[in-house]
Coordinates of C-alpha atoms in Angstrom, one line a residue:
Chain A
D738 CA 0.0 0.0 0.0
I739 CA 1.2 3.5 -0.7
Q740 CA 1.2 5.8 2.3
L741 CA 1.4 9.6 2.1
T742 CA 3.0 11.8 4.7
Q743 CA 2.3 15.5 4.6
S744 CA 4.5 18.2 6.2
P745 CA 4.1 20.3 8.0
S746 CA 0.9 19.2 9.7
F747 CA 0.2 22.7 10.9
L748 CA 1.5 26.1 9.7
S749 CA 0.9 29.6 10.7
A750 CA 1.3 32.2 8.0
S751 CA 0.4 35.8 7.1
V752 CA -1.6 37.2 4.2
G753 CA 0.7 37.6 1.3
D754 CA 3.1 34.8 2.4
R755 CA 4.4 32.2 0.0
V756 CA 3.4 28.8 1.4
T757 CA 4.7 25.3 0.5
I758 CA 3.2 22.0 1.6
T759 CA 5.0 18.7 0.9
C760 CA 3.5 15.3 0.4
R761 CA 5.9 12.3 0.5
A762 CA 4.9 8.9 -0.7
S763 CA 6.2 5.6 0.7
Q764 CA 7.0 4.4 -2.8
V765 CA 7.4 5.7 -6.3
F766 CA 4.1 6.0 -8.2
S767 CA 2.8 7.7 -11.3
S768 CA 1.9 11.3 -10.9
C769 CA -1.7 10.6 -10.2
L770 CA -1.8 12.8 -7.2
A771 CA -4.5 15.3 -6.3
W772 CA -4.7 18.2 -3.8
Y773 CA -7.9 19.2 -2.0
Q774 CA -8.8 22.2 0.2
Q775 CA -11.2 21.8 3.1
K776 CA -12.8 24.5 5.2
P777 CA -14.5 23.8 8.5
G778 CA -17.9 22.2 8.2
K779 CA -17.5 21.8 4.4
A780 CA -16.6 19.0 2.0
P781 CA -13.2 18.9 0.4
K782 CA -12.7 20.8 -2.8
L783 CA -10.4 19.8 -5.7
L784 CA -7.5 22.2 -6.3
I785 CA -4.9 20.2 -8.4
Y786 CA -5.0 16.9 -10.2
A787 CA -2.3 14.9 -12.0
A788 CA 0.2 16.5 -9.6
S789 CA 0.3 19.9 -11.4
T790 CA -2.9 20.6 -13.4
L791 CA -5.0 23.4 -11.9
Q792 CA -8.7 22.6 -11.6
S793 CA -10.9 24.9 -13.6
G794 CA -11.9 27.9 -11.5
V795 CA -9.1 27.6 -8.9
P796 CA -7.0 30.8 -8.6
S797 CA -3.6 30.7 -10.3
R798 CA -1.8 31.4 -7.0
F799 CA -2.2 27.7 -6.4
S800 CA 0.3 25.4 -8.1
G801 CA 1.4 21.8 -7.8
S802 CA 4.6 20.1 -8.7
G803 CA 6.6 16.9 -8.1
S804 CA 7.1 13.4 -9.2
G805 CA 8.3 10.0 -7.9
T806 CA 7.8 10.2 -4.2
E807 CA 7.8 13.9 -3.4
F808 CA 5.1 16.4 -4.4
T809 CA 4.4 20.0 -3.4
L810 CA 1.5 22.4 -3.2
T811 CA 2.4 26.0 -3.3
I812 CA 0.3 29.1 -2.6
S813 CA 2.3 32.0 -4.1
S814 CA 0.6 34.7 -2.1
L815 CA -1.7 33.6 0.7
Q816 CA -5.1 35.2 0.8
P817 CA -7.6 35.4 3.7
E818 CA -9.9 32.8 2.0
D819 CA -7.0 30.3 1.8
F820 CA -6.9 29.6 5.5
A821 CA -8.1 25.9 5.5
T822 CA -6.8 22.4 5.7
Y823 CA -5.1 20.9 2.7
Y824 CA -4.9 17.2 1.8
C825 CA -3.0 15.3 -0.9
Q826 CA -4.3 12.0 -2.3
Q827 CA -2.7 9.3 -4.4
L828 CA -4.9 7.7 -7.0
N829 CA -2.4 5.2 -8.4
S830 CA -3.4 2.1 -6.6
Y831 CA -5.9 0.8 -4.0
P832 CA -6.3 1.6 -1.3
L833 CA -6.5 5.2 -2.4
A834 CA -4.7 7.0 0.4
F835 CA -4.8 10.6 1.7
G836 CA -2.1 12.5 3.5
G837 CA -2.8 13.4 7.1
G838 CA -3.6 17.0 6.2
T839 CA -1.9 20.4 6.7
Q840 CA -3.9 23.1 8.6
V841 CA -3.0 26.6 7.5
E842 CA -3.8 29.2 10.0
I843 CA -3.5 33.0 10.3
K844 CA -0.4 34.2 12.1
Chain B
E383 CA -24.5 21.7 -12.3
V384 CA -23.1 18.5 -11.0
H385 CA -24.5 17.6 -7.6
L386 CA -24.2 14.8 -5.1
V387 CA -26.5 14.6 -2.1
E388 CA -26.0 12.0 0.6
S389 CA -28.7 10.8 3.0
G390 CA -29.3 8.0 5.5
G391 CA -26.9 8.9 8.3
G392 CA -27.8 8.9 11.9
L393 CA -27.3 7.3 15.3
V394 CA -26.9 3.5 15.4
Q395 CA -25.9 1.1 18.2
P396 CA -22.7 -1.0 17.9
G397 CA -23.4 -4.1 15.8
G398 CA -26.2 -2.3 14.0
S399 CA -26.8 -1.5 10.3
L400 CA -27.3 1.6 8.3
R401 CA -27.8 2.2 4.6
L402 CA -26.4 5.4 3.1
S403 CA -27.6 6.8 -0.3
C404 CA -26.2 9.4 -2.6
A405 CA -28.4 11.1 -5.2
A406 CA -26.5 12.3 -8.3
S407 CA -27.6 14.9 -10.8
G408 CA -26.2 17.1 -13.5
F409 CA -24.2 14.4 -15.2
N410 CA -24.5 11.0 -16.8
F411 CA -24.2 8.9 -13.7
R412 CA -23.8 5.6 -15.5
D413 CA -20.6 6.8 -17.1
Y414 CA -18.6 7.3 -13.9
W415 CA -17.1 5.2 -11.2
M416 CA -18.1 6.3 -7.7
H417 CA -16.6 6.2 -4.3
W418 CA -17.3 6.7 -0.6
V419 CA -14.8 8.5 1.6
R420 CA -15.2 9.1 5.3
Q421 CA -13.8 11.6 7.8
V422 CA -13.8 11.1 11.6
P423 CA -14.8 14.5 13.1
E424 CA -11.7 16.8 13.3
K425 CA -9.6 14.1 11.7
G426 CA -8.3 13.2 8.3
L427 CA -9.9 11.6 5.2
Q428 CA -10.1 7.9 4.6
W429 CA -11.1 6.2 1.4
V430 CA -13.8 3.5 2.0
S431 CA -15.0 1.9 -1.2
R432 CA -15.4 2.3 -5.0
I433 CA -17.7 0.8 -7.7
D434 CA -17.3 0.8 -11.4
H435 CA -19.9 2.0 -14.0
D436 CA -22.0 -1.2 -14.0
G437 CA -21.6 -2.2 -10.4
Y438 CA -19.8 -5.4 -11.2
S439 CA -16.4 -4.4 -9.8
T440 CA -15.8 -3.0 -6.4
N441 CA -12.9 -2.3 -3.9
Y442 CA -13.0 -1.8 -0.2
A443 CA -10.6 -0.5 2.5
D444 CA -9.4 -3.4 4.7
S445 CA -11.2 -1.8 7.7
V446 CA -14.6 -2.2 6.2
K447 CA -14.2 -5.3 4.0
G448 CA -16.8 -7.9 4.8
R449 CA -19.0 -5.5 6.6
F450 CA -19.8 -2.7 4.0
T451 CA -21.3 -3.2 0.6
I452 CA -21.3 -0.5 -2.1
S453 CA -23.9 -0.7 -4.9
R454 CA -25.5 1.6 -7.4
D455 CA -28.8 2.0 -9.3
N456 CA -28.1 3.6 -12.6
A457 CA -31.8 3.9 -13.5
K458 CA -32.3 6.0 -10.4
N459 CA -28.9 7.8 -10.5
T460 CA -28.2 6.6 -6.9
L461 CA -25.2 5.2 -5.1
H462 CA -25.6 3.2 -1.9
L463 CA -23.4 2.0 1.0
Q464 CA -24.8 -0.8 3.1
M465 CA -23.0 -0.8 6.5
N466 CA -23.4 -3.8 8.8
S467 CA -21.8 -4.8 12.0
L468 CA -21.0 -1.2 12.8
R469 CA -18.3 -0.3 15.3
A470 CA -17.6 2.9 17.2
E471 CA -14.6 3.5 15.0
D472 CA -17.0 3.8 12.0
T473 CA -18.3 7.0 13.4
A474 CA -17.6 9.6 10.7
V475 CA -19.0 11.9 8.1
Y476 CA -19.4 9.9 4.9
Y477 CA -18.9 11.6 1.6
C478 CA -20.0 10.4 -1.8
V479 CA -17.6 11.4 -4.6
R480 CA -17.3 11.1 -8.4
D481 CA -14.3 9.6 -10.0
V482 CA -13.1 11.7 -12.9
G483 CA -10.1 10.9 -15.1
T484 CA -8.1 11.5 -18.2
S485 CA -5.2 10.1 -20.1
I486 CA -1.9 11.8 -19.3
G487 CA 1.3 10.8 -20.8
G488 CA -0.1 7.4 -21.8
S489 CA -1.4 6.6 -18.3
W490 CA -4.9 7.0 -17.0
C491 CA -5.0 9.5 -14.1
K492 CA -8.0 10.4 -12.0
W493 CA -9.2 12.5 -9.2
F494 CA -12.4 13.1 -7.1
D495 CA -14.7 15.8 -8.1
P496 CA -17.2 16.8 -6.9
W497 CA -17.8 15.8 -3.3
G498 CA -21.2 15.6 -1.7
Q499 CA -21.9 17.6 1.5
G500 CA -21.6 14.5 3.6
T501 CA -23.8 12.6 6.1
L502 CA -22.9 11.9 9.7
V503 CA -22.9 8.4 11.0
T504 CA -22.6 8.0 14.8
V505 CA -22.1 4.5 16.3
S506 CA -22.8 4.6 20.0
S507 CA -24.8 2.9 22.7

């Protein structure tokens, strides 16, 4: 089974900061990795798929990169509406695993 | 607009059963694989199960295998999750999600979009 480890699990940042979240896999897999954003009391929302493709309607300040076992989600300039929890997910093989999440809070 | 609406959650005693449903609209339901994902309150996401277009092929997380059954009714655009022998650790919000994919670099790559609003299942005596 492929396990995903996200880091950090929590980060405190200011509006305008550049933020990077890392997702490391326990083994190499194809770049079928997605990133989701979840706000309190809401369902997750797709941000990025296939490691680096921005979902339609998602602001361009979000970007994804990586391959092999290391993937990153970057927010180039953090906005007030970006404070949320972010999850990565591998969709290469079953069981489809999620990372443990990264909570982004206001400094 | 693509829409998924779950129902059927509630309070159930340990060892009991519950059947969740997910009503799909805004897309051709029979063309897509579907999944259930759960989230323990204030915790992370866990994939639970998936079903293919016709309902003949399924997968389950080890933690629910033998207790949960995923099914679908393409005539009614509805996905189901039959949950038996429920345990306290099954307490979670259960989301219905659509499996979307495309060919990238010769490989089929997919993602979950959209997600339903979720239905809360509480297993407690």
